[in-house]
């Protein structure tokens, strides 16, 4: 077993994660002499210059390091100021994040084309109603047309998302007119994703765009090309091909692993391979094969964003978030972990080796040294999935590791969508966002918050997510969730209607009336676009202003870590949403670039950034912003009246 020195680790596992199952596995890993990301994260002291983005390595005259405590004292060798350096660094992060989501979206579009052309036979168009609705929303005439014809026209339209070199990205049409007008006026309406990412990379080269204000425009444009581009294509087409989720009960946490079954974990981001695995594990041949080798069956489980998506769509159990992917292998019960792209830590390879688990990469764009590569091809999915199954079954039959599976399993309702929120609050025949708006206007719901994103071993896993959401719902803020954040809250038991009493009086009344949880899980990180569409529908329903920036809403990624998170944050800000990041932010307070992000953008009509590390402070900032928007809309007094009325009613009832 390849072991590392873990002697130095003195911090308690309870201080590294709130997740009891992950704690148990961290303790076991330490006993086994295996170092996990949670301990590496504790030991790694980030560079104090890089953490505030005060260094540049965009050319070999440098790298140049400025002093974050005296940022205007020096410039880089080329003369770049701290504002240029921070803006370029931020821009390259956003370019990478946007590229990742657009790469995901483009592959989903390719799969869609494969189905239309008949080259992909194992997948099909599942939700023809959504196909028509999305096509119509983009102005495609569907009347009297065959499904495949509508699909072809939708494909051709959405291809522009990536390939346009002029014009406007198709899905930007779904944004409120006033928001679109702002983007046009400011010259940040995205054209095509490839162009936007390319231009941002070029403008951040040495000696190119050296005015942080001008650079900011391309940063916003590239971020919008993510949210209203590749991410939205990924979500909408995945729904069309694999089915639009609706609320479903799902289990989360490591207790979903089964000692007496072949356990296969799928982790990553694109749904096609996971869908292929789902088909393959139900093949009687493999079920019999597993039984012949002594297993009771095959247990397919998800993790991270792939897991969140499959849990939402099909109720597939979920074993944990980004912060638990190494820890889960320590159970010894994972016969294969099958991965595709993004957020797959290289450290998995070493941990998998220690516990004799097969780590299998499946995507040509993401190999890992030390892992087995079995490529997944949508035109022949069984070639990959069957090989994975054979390996996993063989590993089950020859398990040599002691098995220790934590007992924790929580059940929650997953699978909300912007379509389902409309139906749930508006009813079958008058599906509409008006009832949600009415409850916001009358003050029962104070506002809406998106709490999303990763976990980060810089902080105790799940702690900020849970404390923040608890405080928001207590203050009548309805919370929408995606990604690993929703796994944190699902494990804490918030994604059930029975959590309604944890909410303030107004929100809990709405939840109890409708039978919904105060925290709604919407899927993976690309599914943040469901929040954009829901927010646009709120503006359209009336009474809450004309643009996304008018809404009493706010967003947060409390334990963020990835470049994708920065791209998501920036597309929400550029769409008009106040967005707070926990842990820290890569800019230096009181510099011109920082002030632009945290104040100036709002003055230009967008949202703005905020940052704080304490969850109660984050909640206070988000609620203050929501109240500010309520006041601007003239609905601040209604809330006071509604809540007084409600407490009066309670007094009368007692
Ligand atoms: S681009 Fe300028 S600031 Fe950056 S490394 Fe080169 S010389 Fe230094
Ligand atoms: S939420 Fe963050 S860590 Fe989790 S899968 Fe998505 S991007 Fe990765």
mmCIF file of C-alpha atoms in Angstrom, residues 368-525:
data_model
loop_
_atom_site.group_PDB
_atom_site.id
_atom_site.type_symbol
_atom_site.label_atom_id
_atom_site.label_comp_id
_atom_site.label_asym_id
_atom_site.label_seq_id
_atom_site.Cartn_x
_atom_site.Cartn_y
_atom_site.Cartn_z
ATOM 1 C CA UNK A 368 -5.107 10.669 -15.024
ATOM 2 C CA UNK A 369 -1.646 9.224 -14.602
ATOM 3 C CA UNK A 370 -1.974 5.930 -12.753
ATOM 4 C CA UNK A 371 -5.652 5.406 -13.638
ATOM 5 C CA UNK A 372 -6.982 2.877 -16.130
ATOM 6 C CA UNK A 373 -8.390 4.530 -19.243
ATOM 7 C CA UNK A 374 -11.417 2.989 -20.965
ATOM 8 C CA UNK A 375 -12.800 5.488 -23.402
ATOM 9 C CA UNK A 376 -16.526 6.149 -23.526
ATOM 10 C CA UNK A 377 -18.006 6.637 -26.981
ATOM 11 C CA UNK A 378 -21.679 7.564 -27.200
ATOM 12 C CA UNK A 379 -21.957 5.605 -30.449
ATOM 13 C CA UNK A 380 -20.845 2.463 -28.665
ATOM 14 C CA UNK A 381 -21.417 3.014 -24.929
ATOM 15 C CA UNK A 382 -21.381 -0.659 -23.997
ATOM 16 C CA UNK A 383 -17.771 -1.018 -25.030
ATOM 17 C CA UNK A 384 -16.811 1.141 -22.048
ATOM 18 C CA UNK A 385 -19.587 0.361 -19.581
ATOM 19 C CA UNK A 386 -19.267 -3.411 -19.974
ATOM 20 C CA UNK A 387 -15.511 -3.297 -19.430
ATOM 21 C CA UNK A 388 -16.076 -1.210 -16.290
ATOM 22 C CA UNK A 389 -18.629 -3.698 -15.014
ATOM 23 C CA UNK A 390 -16.337 -6.670 -15.645
ATOM 24 C CA UNK A 391 -13.519 -5.009 -13.722
ATOM 25 C CA UNK A 392 -15.787 -3.984 -10.830
ATOM 26 C CA UNK A 393 -17.317 -7.463 -10.520
ATOM 27 C CA UNK A 394 -13.886 -9.085 -10.584
ATOM 28 C CA UNK A 395 -12.651 -6.699 -7.886
ATOM 29 C CA UNK A 396 -15.707 -7.542 -5.744
ATOM 30 C CA UNK A 397 -14.945 -11.233 -6.062
ATOM 31 C CA UNK A 398 -11.357 -10.714 -4.944
ATOM 32 C CA UNK A 399 -11.821 -7.958 -2.338
ATOM 33 C CA UNK A 400 -8.750 -7.963 -0.160
ATOM 34 C CA UNK A 401 -9.339 -4.815 1.852
ATOM 35 C CA UNK A 402 -11.238 -4.675 5.133
ATOM 36 C CA UNK A 403 -14.589 -2.988 4.498
ATOM 37 C CA UNK A 404 -15.849 -0.192 6.711
ATOM 38 C CA UNK A 405 -18.906 1.650 5.420
ATOM 39 C CA UNK A 406 -20.224 4.564 7.480
ATOM 40 C CA UNK A 407 -23.874 4.112 8.378
ATOM 41 C CA UNK A 408 -25.082 7.612 7.546
ATOM 42 C CA UNK A 409 -27.843 7.883 4.936
ATOM 43 C CA UNK A 410 -30.253 10.799 4.618
ATOM 44 C CA UNK A 411 -33.280 11.028 2.393
ATOM 45 C CA UNK A 412 -34.247 14.248 0.657
ATOM 46 C CA UNK A 413 -36.418 15.540 -2.157
ATOM 47 C CA UNK A 414 -34.340 16.364 -5.222
ATOM 48 C CA UNK A 415 -35.156 17.245 -8.790
ATOM 49 C CA UNK A 416 -36.730 20.692 -8.764
ATOM 50 C CA UNK A 417 -36.571 22.671 -11.986
ATOM 51 C CA UNK A 418 -37.722 26.078 -13.127
ATOM 52 C CA UNK A 419 -40.601 24.277 -14.866
ATOM 53 C CA UNK A 420 -41.592 22.433 -11.699
ATOM 54 C CA UNK A 421 -41.441 25.546 -9.507
ATOM 55 C CA UNK A 422 -43.853 27.180 -11.940
ATOM 56 C CA UNK A 423 -46.211 24.210 -11.760
ATOM 57 C CA UNK A 424 -45.858 23.674 -7.999
ATOM 58 C CA UNK A 425 -46.696 27.253 -7.121
ATOM 59 C CA UNK A 426 -49.056 27.985 -9.969
ATOM 60 C CA UNK A 427 -50.943 24.718 -10.340
ATOM 61 C CA UNK A 428 -51.423 22.396 -13.290
ATOM 62 C CA UNK A 429 -53.733 24.628 -15.285
ATOM 63 C CA UNK A 430 -52.332 28.042 -14.486
ATOM 64 C CA UNK A 431 -48.635 27.257 -14.173
ATOM 65 C CA UNK A 432 -47.130 30.633 -13.453
ATOM 66 C CA UNK A 433 -44.559 32.464 -11.357
ATOM 67 C CA UNK A 434 -47.267 34.930 -10.226
ATOM 68 C CA UNK A 435 -47.969 33.082 -6.935
ATOM 69 C CA UNK A 436 -44.246 33.156 -6.094
ATOM 70 C CA UNK A 437 -44.130 36.864 -6.899
ATOM 71 C CA UNK A 438 -47.296 37.461 -4.863
ATOM 72 C CA UNK A 439 -45.726 35.741 -1.860
ATOM 73 C CA UNK A 440 -42.624 37.885 -2.286
ATOM 74 C CA UNK A 441 -44.679 41.043 -2.686
ATOM 75 C CA UNK A 442 -46.860 40.274 0.336
ATOM 76 C CA UNK A 443 -43.678 39.491 2.262
ATOM 77 C CA UNK A 444 -44.212 35.896 3.287
ATOM 78 C CA UNK A 445 -41.148 35.125 1.214
ATOM 79 C CA UNK A 446 -38.609 37.887 1.827
ATOM 80 C CA UNK A 447 -36.555 37.017 -1.236
ATOM 81 C CA UNK A 448 -34.818 34.182 -3.041
ATOM 82 C CA UNK A 449 -31.206 33.075 -2.614
ATOM 83 C CA UNK A 450 -29.139 30.738 -4.741
ATOM 84 C CA UNK A 451 -26.645 28.926 -2.510
ATOM 85 C CA UNK A 452 -24.422 26.838 -4.730
ATOM 86 C CA UNK A 453 -21.003 25.512 -5.490
ATOM 87 C CA UNK A 454 -18.142 23.486 -4.199
ATOM 88 C CA UNK A 455 -16.621 22.433 -0.915
ATOM 89 C CA UNK A 456 -13.066 23.533 -0.149
ATOM 90 C CA UNK A 457 -10.660 21.894 2.317
ATOM 91 C CA UNK A 458 -9.522 25.357 3.401
ATOM 92 C CA UNK A 459 -12.564 25.268 5.686
ATOM 93 C CA UNK A 460 -14.496 22.634 7.623
ATOM 94 C CA UNK A 461 -16.460 20.804 4.928
ATOM 95 C CA UNK A 462 -20.182 21.736 4.778
ATOM 96 C CA UNK A 463 -19.995 24.103 7.769
ATOM 97 C CA UNK A 464 -20.507 27.387 5.902
ATOM 98 C CA UNK A 465 -23.140 25.962 3.557
ATOM 99 C CA UNK A 466 -25.266 24.676 6.414
ATOM 100 C CA UNK A 467 -24.976 27.667 8.776
ATOM 101 C CA UNK A 468 -25.689 30.087 5.931
ATOM 102 C CA UNK A 469 -28.755 28.278 4.621
ATOM 103 C CA UNK A 470 -30.116 27.812 8.145
ATOM 104 C CA UNK A 471 -29.880 31.581 8.698
ATOM 105 C CA UNK A 472 -31.386 32.471 5.315
ATOM 106 C CA UNK A 473 -34.478 30.311 5.653
ATOM 107 C CA UNK A 474 -34.931 31.443 9.252
ATOM 108 C CA UNK A 475 -35.265 34.915 7.764
ATOM 109 C CA UNK A 476 -37.892 33.815 5.222
ATOM 110 C CA UNK A 477 -35.497 33.616 2.284
ATOM 111 C CA UNK A 478 -36.343 30.724 -0.056
ATOM 112 C CA UNK A 479 -33.127 28.903 -0.970
ATOM 113 C CA UNK A 480 -32.391 27.328 -4.366
ATOM 114 C CA UNK A 481 -29.395 25.007 -4.552
ATOM 115 C CA UNK A 482 -27.144 23.249 -7.018
ATOM 116 C CA UNK A 483 -23.881 21.327 -7.041
ATOM 117 C CA UNK A 484 -22.049 20.138 -3.984
ATOM 118 C CA UNK A 485 -23.808 22.721 -1.814
ATOM 119 C CA UNK A 486 -27.098 20.891 -2.135
ATOM 120 C CA UNK A 487 -25.400 17.683 -0.986
ATOM 121 C CA UNK A 488 -24.203 19.482 2.161
ATOM 122 C CA UNK A 489 -27.775 20.523 2.939
ATOM 123 C CA UNK A 490 -29.276 17.184 1.940
ATOM 124 C CA UNK A 491 -26.939 15.451 4.416
ATOM 125 C CA UNK A 492 -28.026 17.975 7.056
ATOM 126 C CA UNK A 493 -31.680 17.071 6.446
ATOM 127 C CA UNK A 494 -32.885 20.397 4.964
ATOM 128 C CA UNK A 495 -34.239 19.075 1.643
ATOM 129 C CA UNK A 496 -37.466 17.656 3.015
ATOM 130 C CA UNK A 497 -40.872 19.289 3.562
ATOM 131 C CA UNK A 498 -40.468 18.442 7.267
ATOM 132 C CA UNK A 499 -37.714 21.089 7.395
ATOM 133 C CA UNK A 500 -40.376 23.800 6.986
ATOM 134 C CA UNK A 501 -40.413 24.637 10.745
ATOM 135 C CA UNK A 502 -36.749 25.642 10.436
ATOM 136 C CA UNK A 503 -37.906 28.496 8.216
ATOM 137 C CA UNK A 504 -39.257 31.833 9.392
ATOM 138 C CA UNK A 505 -43.020 32.229 9.820
ATOM 139 C CA UNK A 506 -43.733 33.471 6.301
ATOM 140 C CA UNK A 507 -41.660 30.950 4.367
ATOM 141 C CA UNK A 508 -42.727 28.044 6.564
ATOM 142 C CA UNK A 509 -46.370 28.918 5.925
ATOM 143 C CA UNK A 510 -45.784 28.824 2.154
ATOM 144 C CA UNK A 511 -43.839 25.546 2.439
ATOM 145 C CA UNK A 512 -46.517 23.917 4.555
ATOM 146 C CA UNK A 513 -49.282 25.071 2.214
ATOM 147 C CA UNK A 514 -47.522 23.787 -0.904
ATOM 148 C CA UNK A 515 -45.823 20.801 0.776
ATOM 149 C CA UNK A 516 -42.364 21.799 -0.324
ATOM 150 C CA UNK A 517 -39.003 22.030 1.478
ATOM 151 C CA UNK A 518 -37.629 25.522 2.242
ATOM 152 C CA UNK A 519 -34.511 24.499 0.310
ATOM 153 C CA UNK A 520 -34.951 23.319 -3.280
ATOM 154 C CA UNK A 521 -32.250 21.215 -5.022
ATOM 155 C CA UNK A 522 -31.971 21.999 -8.737
ATOM 156 C CA UNK A 523 -29.152 19.696 -9.840
ATOM 157 C CA UNK A 524 -25.552 20.204 -10.944
ATOM 158 C CA UNK A 525 -23.467 23.318 -11.514
#
